[in-house]
Amino acid sequence: MRIQTAIVLVAAILGSLPAYAADPAPIAFAVPKDTDMPKGEAGEMILLGRRLMSETKRLLPDHVGAEMTCASCHLLAGKVPFGSPFLGTSPAFPQYAPRAGREITLAERINGCFLRSMNGKPLPVESKEMKAMLAYMDWLSKDLPPTKGKLAIQGKGIGKINTDLVPDPVNGRKVYDRDCAICHGADGEGKIDARGETVFPPLWGDKSFNIGAGMARTYTAAAFVYRNMPLAHGMNGLLGQGGALTEQEAVDVAAYFSHQPRPDFPAKVKDWPKDPKPKDARY
C-alpha cells in the first residue's frame, strides 16, 4: 500500500512540472541575395566585403602570398551549405579557439586565414577592408534570430567525416588524377585565368596554403572534399558539387594532397598551447 501511495505521489509531482521541449530543429539555410544589399554607404561597405572574398589577391596583394581567395574555401563567398559558409559566423564570435588557447574575435579569425590559408600578412583591424569583410558577414546573418553564441543552422561548417578511416595516400593519388587534376592541375598548381585571377586554387607548392592552415589537416580537408568536390559533377548543391566520392576516397585524396610540399608556418609552435592537438595535425 505504501509503495502504491509513493508511486501516485511521484506521478503527481512529475505531472505538475513544466514540460521541456526537445532541442529545436536546426534553422533552415537561407542567405540574402546580393541584389538585396542596402543602398548608400552601408551597402557599399557590404559590397566591398563581398568583392574581397572573391578578389582577395587582386584587391589585397600585399596581404596574400598564395594564389588563393577567401572563396577558395568559402564557396560562393560563403553562401554554400557545407562549403564553409559565413551564415551564423558573426553571432558566434567572440569564441574560444583551441588552436589559440584563448577567446578570439572574428577579426582575429579572419587574420588567421590571411596568415595561414593565404600564406600572407594580417589586415589592420581598423582598416576599411577588415571593416568591410565584417560588414559582409554581419549582413549574411541579418535574418537570423538575435542571439549570443553559436546557432544550429542546416549546412553550417563543412560537415563531419569518419575520422576512424585510415588514409591511403596511394589510392588518394589515383583519386586525385581521376577527379581533381582536371581543375587543380596534374602537379597541384591550380589554374589562373588570363587576368591573373585564381579560377581553381593550387593544392600544394609555393603558391598554396601553408602548413598551418586547416586544409593542411587530412580530416578537415576530407570533410570539405567529401561534400564539395568535384564541382559541376551532378545536381547536388548550388554548384553541382559533392556526391562523387565515398568517405574513404575523400580521406585518401585529402591525405595525398594535404601532405604534399607547401610553405611552412613558423608561428605553428604556438598552436594548441592548452588543448590536445588534433590527430591529423601536421606538426
CSV table of C-alpha atoms in Angstrom, one decimal:
chain,number,residue,atom,x,y,z
A,1,MET,CA,0.0,0.0,0.0
A,2,ARG,CA,2.8,2.4,0.9
A,3,ILE,CA,4.6,1.6,-2.4
A,4,GLN,CA,1.4,2.4,-4.4
A,5,THR,CA,0.9,5.7,-2.5
A,6,ALA,CA,4.6,6.7,-3.2
A,7,ILE,CA,4.1,6.0,-6.9
A,8,VAL,CA,1.0,8.1,-7.0
A,9,LEU,CA,2.8,11.0,-5.2
A,10,VAL,CA,5.8,10.8,-7.6
A,11,ALA,CA,3.5,10.8,-10.6
A,12,ALA,CA,1.6,13.7,-9.3
A,13,ILE,CA,4.8,15.7,-8.7
A,14,LEU,CA,6.1,14.9,-12.2
A,15,GLY,CA,2.8,15.8,-13.7
A,16,SER,CA,3.0,19.2,-12.1
A,17,LEU,CA,6.5,20.0,-13.5
A,18,PRO,CA,6.7,22.1,-16.7
A,19,ALA,CA,7.3,20.1,-19.9
A,20,TYR,CA,10.6,20.9,-21.6
A,21,ALA,CA,10.7,20.9,-25.4
A,22,ALA,CA,13.3,19.0,-27.2
A,23,ASP,CA,16.2,20.8,-28.8
A,24,PRO,CA,14.8,23.0,-31.6
A,25,ALA,CA,15.3,21.9,-35.2
A,26,PRO,CA,18.2,23.5,-37.0
A,27,ILE,CA,17.5,26.7,-38.7
A,28,ALA,CA,17.0,26.4,-42.5
A,29,PHE,CA,19.9,27.6,-44.5
A,30,ALA,CA,19.0,30.9,-46.2
A,31,VAL,CA,21.2,33.8,-47.1
A,32,PRO,CA,20.2,37.2,-48.6
A,33,LYS,CA,20.6,37.9,-52.3
A,34,ASP,CA,23.4,40.2,-53.4
A,35,THR,CA,20.7,42.3,-55.1
A,36,ASP,CA,19.2,42.9,-51.6
A,37,MET,CA,22.2,44.8,-50.3
A,38,PRO,CA,21.2,48.2,-48.8
A,39,LYS,CA,21.9,51.4,-50.6
A,40,GLY,CA,24.3,54.1,-49.6
A,41,GLU,CA,27.5,53.8,-47.6
A,42,ALA,CA,26.4,50.7,-45.7
A,43,GLY,CA,25.7,48.9,-48.9
A,44,GLU,CA,29.0,50.0,-50.4
A,45,MET,CA,30.9,48.5,-47.4
A,46,ILE,CA,29.0,45.2,-47.7
A,47,LEU,CA,29.6,45.1,-51.4
A,48,LEU,CA,33.3,45.7,-50.9
A,49,GLY,CA,33.4,42.9,-48.3
A,50,ARG,CA,31.7,40.6,-50.9
A,51,ARG,CA,34.3,41.6,-53.5
A,52,LEU,CA,37.2,41.0,-51.1
A,53,MET,CA,36.0,37.4,-50.6
A,54,SER,CA,36.3,36.6,-54.4
A,55,GLU,CA,39.0,39.0,-55.5
A,56,THR,CA,41.2,38.8,-52.4
A,57,LYS,CA,44.6,38.5,-54.1
A,58,ARG,CA,43.9,41.3,-56.6
A,59,LEU,CA,42.5,43.8,-54.0
A,60,LEU,CA,44.9,42.9,-51.2
A,61,PRO,CA,48.2,41.9,-53.0
A,62,ASP,CA,50.3,42.9,-50.0
A,63,HIS,CA,48.4,40.6,-47.7
A,64,VAL,CA,48.0,37.5,-49.9
A,65,GLY,CA,51.1,35.4,-50.6
A,66,ALA,CA,49.3,32.4,-52.1
A,67,GLU,CA,47.2,32.1,-55.3
A,68,MET,CA,44.1,31.8,-53.1
A,69,THR,CA,40.9,33.8,-52.4
A,70,CYS,CA,38.6,33.6,-49.5
A,71,ALA,CA,36.1,31.9,-51.8
A,72,SER,CA,38.7,29.1,-52.5
A,73,CYS,CA,37.5,27.6,-49.2
A,74,HIS,CA,34.3,29.6,-48.5
A,75,LEU,CA,32.4,28.7,-51.7
A,76,LEU,CA,30.4,31.5,-53.5
A,77,ALA,CA,31.8,33.9,-50.9
A,78,GLY,CA,30.4,32.0,-48.0
A,79,LYS,CA,27.0,31.2,-49.4
A,80,VAL,CA,27.1,27.5,-50.0
A,81,PRO,CA,25.8,25.0,-47.4
A,82,PHE,CA,28.7,22.8,-46.1
A,83,GLY,CA,31.0,24.9,-48.2
A,84,SER,CA,32.4,26.8,-45.1
A,85,PRO,CA,29.5,29.3,-45.2
A,86,PHE,CA,29.5,32.5,-43.3
A,87,LEU,CA,25.9,32.2,-42.3
A,88,GLY,CA,25.8,32.4,-38.5
A,89,THR,CA,29.5,33.3,-38.2
A,90,SER,CA,29.2,36.8,-36.8
A,91,PRO,CA,26.9,35.9,-33.9
A,92,ALA,CA,29.3,33.1,-32.9
A,93,PHE,CA,32.1,35.5,-32.1
A,94,PRO,CA,34.0,36.1,-29.9
A,95,GLN,CA,34.5,32.4,-29.2
A,96,TYR,CA,37.1,30.1,-27.7
A,97,ALA,CA,39.6,28.8,-30.2
A,98,PRO,CA,41.5,25.7,-29.1
A,99,ARG,CA,44.3,26.3,-31.6
A,100,ALA,CA,44.9,29.7,-30.0
A,101,GLY,CA,44.1,28.5,-26.5
A,102,ARG,CA,42.0,31.6,-25.8
A,103,GLU,CA,38.9,33.5,-26.8
A,104,ILE,CA,39.3,35.3,-30.2
A,105,THR,CA,37.4,37.9,-32.1
A,106,LEU,CA,36.1,37.4,-35.6
A,107,ALA,CA,38.7,39.9,-36.9
A,108,GLU,CA,41.4,37.7,-35.4
A,109,ARG,CA,39.8,34.7,-37.1
A,110,ILE,CA,39.9,36.4,-40.4
A,111,ASN,CA,43.5,37.4,-39.9
A,112,GLY,CA,44.3,33.8,-39.1
A,113,CYS,CA,43.1,32.9,-42.6
A,114,PHE,CA,45.3,35.6,-44.1
A,115,LEU,CA,48.3,34.2,-42.2
A,116,ARG,CA,47.6,30.6,-42.9
A,117,SER,CA,45.3,29.9,-45.8
A,118,MET,CA,46.6,32.9,-47.7
A,119,ASN,CA,50.2,32.5,-46.5
A,120,GLY,CA,50.2,36.2,-46.2
A,121,LYS,CA,50.0,39.1,-43.7
A,122,PRO,CA,47.2,40.2,-41.4
A,123,LEU,CA,45.0,43.2,-42.1
A,124,PRO,CA,44.9,46.1,-39.6
A,125,VAL,CA,41.8,45.6,-37.5
A,126,GLU,CA,40.7,49.2,-38.1
A,127,SER,CA,41.3,49.1,-41.9
A,128,LYS,CA,38.5,49.7,-44.3
A,129,GLU,CA,38.9,46.3,-45.8
A,130,MET,CA,38.6,44.5,-42.4
A,131,LYS,CA,35.5,46.5,-41.6
A,132,ALA,CA,34.0,45.7,-45.0
A,133,MET,CA,34.6,41.9,-44.5
A,134,LEU,CA,33.0,42.1,-41.1
A,135,ALA,CA,30.1,44.1,-42.5
A,136,TYR,CA,29.5,41.5,-45.2
A,137,MET,CA,29.5,38.7,-42.7
A,138,ASP,CA,27.1,40.6,-40.5
A,139,TRP,CA,24.8,41.2,-43.4
A,140,LEU,CA,24.7,37.5,-44.4
A,141,SER,CA,23.4,36.7,-40.9
A,142,LYS,CA,21.0,39.6,-40.6
A,143,ASP,CA,17.8,37.5,-40.8
A,144,LEU,CA,18.9,35.0,-38.1
A,145,PRO,CA,17.2,35.1,-34.7
A,146,PRO,CA,19.1,37.5,-32.3
A,147,THR,CA,21.4,35.5,-30.1
A,148,LYS,CA,24.8,35.4,-28.5
A,149,GLY,CA,26.8,32.4,-29.4
A,150,LYS,CA,26.5,29.6,-32.0
A,151,LEU,CA,23.2,28.7,-33.7
A,152,ALA,CA,22.2,25.4,-35.0
A,153,ILE,CA,22.0,26.0,-38.8
A,154,GLN,CA,21.5,23.5,-41.5
A,155,GLY,CA,24.6,23.3,-43.7
A,156,LYS,CA,26.8,25.1,-41.2
A,157,GLY,CA,30.6,24.4,-41.5
A,158,ILE,CA,31.8,21.6,-43.7
A,159,GLY,CA,30.0,18.6,-42.0
A,160,LYS,CA,31.6,15.6,-40.5
A,161,ILE,CA,33.8,12.8,-41.8
A,162,ASN,CA,34.6,9.4,-40.2
A,163,THR,CA,38.0,10.1,-38.5
A,164,ASP,CA,38.4,6.3,-37.9
A,165,LEU,CA,39.0,5.8,-41.6
A,166,VAL,CA,42.7,5.1,-42.2
A,167,PRO,CA,44.1,7.2,-45.1
A,168,ASP,CA,45.6,5.5,-48.1
A,169,PRO,CA,47.5,8.2,-49.9
A,170,VAL,CA,48.5,5.8,-52.7
A,171,ASN,CA,44.8,5.4,-53.6
A,172,GLY,CA,44.5,9.1,-52.9
A,173,ARG,CA,46.8,9.9,-55.8
A,174,LYS,CA,44.6,7.7,-58.1
A,175,VAL,CA,41.5,9.6,-57.0
A,176,TYR,CA,43.3,12.9,-57.5
A,177,ASP,CA,44.4,12.0,-61.0
A,178,ARG,CA,40.9,10.8,-61.9
A,179,ASP,CA,38.8,13.6,-60.3
A,180,CYS,CA,40.9,16.5,-59.2
A,181,ALA,CA,43.7,17.2,-61.6
A,182,ILE,CA,41.4,18.4,-64.3
A,183,CYS,CA,40.8,21.6,-62.2
A,184,HIS,CA,43.7,21.8,-59.8
A,185,GLY,CA,46.4,20.6,-62.2
A,186,ALA,CA,48.5,17.5,-62.5
A,187,ASP,CA,51.0,18.9,-60.0
A,188,GLY,CA,48.5,20.7,-57.8
A,189,GLU,CA,49.4,24.0,-59.3
A,190,GLY,CA,45.8,25.2,-59.8
A,191,LYS,CA,44.6,27.3,-62.7
A,192,ILE,CA,44.8,31.1,-63.2
A,193,ASP,CA,42.8,32.9,-65.9
A,194,ALA,CA,44.1,35.5,-68.5
A,195,ARG,CA,43.5,38.3,-66.0
A,196,GLY,CA,45.6,36.6,-63.4
A,197,GLU,CA,42.6,35.7,-61.2
A,198,THR,CA,42.5,32.4,-59.4
A,199,VAL,CA,40.0,30.0,-61.0
A,200,PHE,CA,41.0,26.9,-59.1
A,201,PRO,CA,43.4,27.2,-56.3
A,202,PRO,CA,46.7,25.4,-56.0
A,203,LEU,CA,46.6,22.5,-53.6
A,204,TRP,CA,50.3,22.3,-52.9
A,205,GLY,CA,53.6,24.1,-53.8
A,206,ASP,CA,54.8,27.6,-53.0
A,207,LYS,CA,51.6,29.3,-54.0
A,208,SER,CA,49.3,27.1,-51.9
A,209,PHE,CA,48.1,27.4,-48.3
A,210,ASN,CA,50.8,26.9,-45.7
A,211,ILE,CA,51.2,24.0,-43.2
A,212,GLY,CA,49.3,25.9,-40.5
A,213,ALA,CA,46.1,26.1,-42.5
A,214,GLY,CA,43.1,23.9,-41.6
A,215,MET,CA,43.1,22.5,-45.1
A,216,ALA,CA,46.6,21.1,-44.4
A,217,ARG,CA,44.9,18.6,-42.0
A,218,THR,CA,43.7,15.4,-43.5
A,219,TYR,CA,40.3,15.0,-42.0
A,220,THR,CA,39.4,18.7,-42.2
A,221,ALA,CA,40.3,18.6,-45.9
A,222,ALA,CA,38.5,15.3,-46.3
A,223,ALA,CA,35.2,16.7,-44.9
A,224,PHE,CA,35.3,19.6,-47.3
A,225,VAL,CA,36.2,17.4,-50.3
A,226,TYR,CA,33.5,14.9,-49.5
A,227,ARG,CA,30.7,17.4,-49.7
A,228,ASN,CA,32.0,19.9,-52.2
A,229,MET,CA,34.3,18.2,-54.7
A,230,PRO,CA,34.4,17.9,-57.6
A,231,LEU,CA,32.3,20.9,-58.8
A,232,ALA,CA,29.7,20.5,-61.5
A,233,HIS,CA,29.7,16.8,-61.1
A,234,GLY,CA,25.9,16.4,-60.7
A,235,MET,CA,22.8,18.2,-59.5
A,236,ASN,CA,23.9,18.4,-55.8
A,237,GLY,CA,24.1,21.8,-54.1
A,238,LEU,CA,24.4,25.2,-55.7
A,239,LEU,CA,27.5,24.3,-57.7
A,240,GLY,CA,26.6,20.7,-58.6
A,241,GLN,CA,29.1,19.6,-56.1
A,242,GLY,CA,29.7,16.6,-53.9
A,243,GLY,CA,28.3,13.1,-54.2
A,244,ALA,CA,31.1,11.9,-56.3
A,245,LEU,CA,33.4,10.3,-53.7
A,246,THR,CA,33.0,7.9,-50.9
A,247,GLU,CA,34.1,8.9,-47.5
A,248,GLN,CA,37.2,6.7,-47.8
A,249,GLU,CA,38.1,8.2,-51.2
A,250,ALA,CA,37.7,11.7,-49.7
A,251,VAL,CA,40.0,10.8,-46.8
A,252,ASP,CA,42.5,9.1,-49.2
A,253,VAL,CA,42.7,12.1,-51.6
A,254,ALA,CA,42.9,14.6,-48.7
A,255,ALA,CA,45.8,12.7,-47.2
A,256,TYR,CA,47.5,12.7,-50.6
A,257,PHE,CA,47.3,16.5,-51.4
A,258,SER,CA,47.5,17.8,-47.8
A,259,HIS,CA,50.9,16.1,-47.3
A,260,GLN,CA,52.5,17.5,-50.4
A,261,PRO,CA,55.2,20.2,-50.0
A,262,ARG,CA,53.8,23.6,-49.1
A,263,PRO,CA,55.1,26.7,-47.3
A,264,ASP,CA,56.0,26.5,-43.6
A,265,PHE,CA,54.3,28.5,-40.9
A,266,PRO,CA,56.9,29.4,-38.2
A,267,ALA,CA,54.3,30.5,-35.7
A,268,LYS,CA,52.9,27.0,-35.6
A,269,VAL,CA,55.0,26.4,-32.4
A,270,LYS,CA,52.4,28.5,-30.5
A,271,ASP,CA,49.4,26.4,-31.6
A,272,TRP,CA,47.3,24.4,-29.2
A,273,PRO,CA,49.0,25.7,-26.0
A,274,LYS,CA,46.3,24.2,-23.7
A,275,ASP,CA,44.2,21.7,-25.7
A,276,PRO,CA,45.3,18.4,-27.3
A,277,LYS,CA,46.4,18.6,-30.9
A,278,PRO,CA,44.0,17.0,-33.4
A,279,LYS,CA,45.4,13.7,-34.5
A,280,ASP,CA,45.8,14.9,-38.1
A,281,ALA,CA,47.9,18.0,-37.2
A,282,ARG,CA,50.9,18.1,-39.4
A,283,TYR,CA,53.2,19.3,-36.7
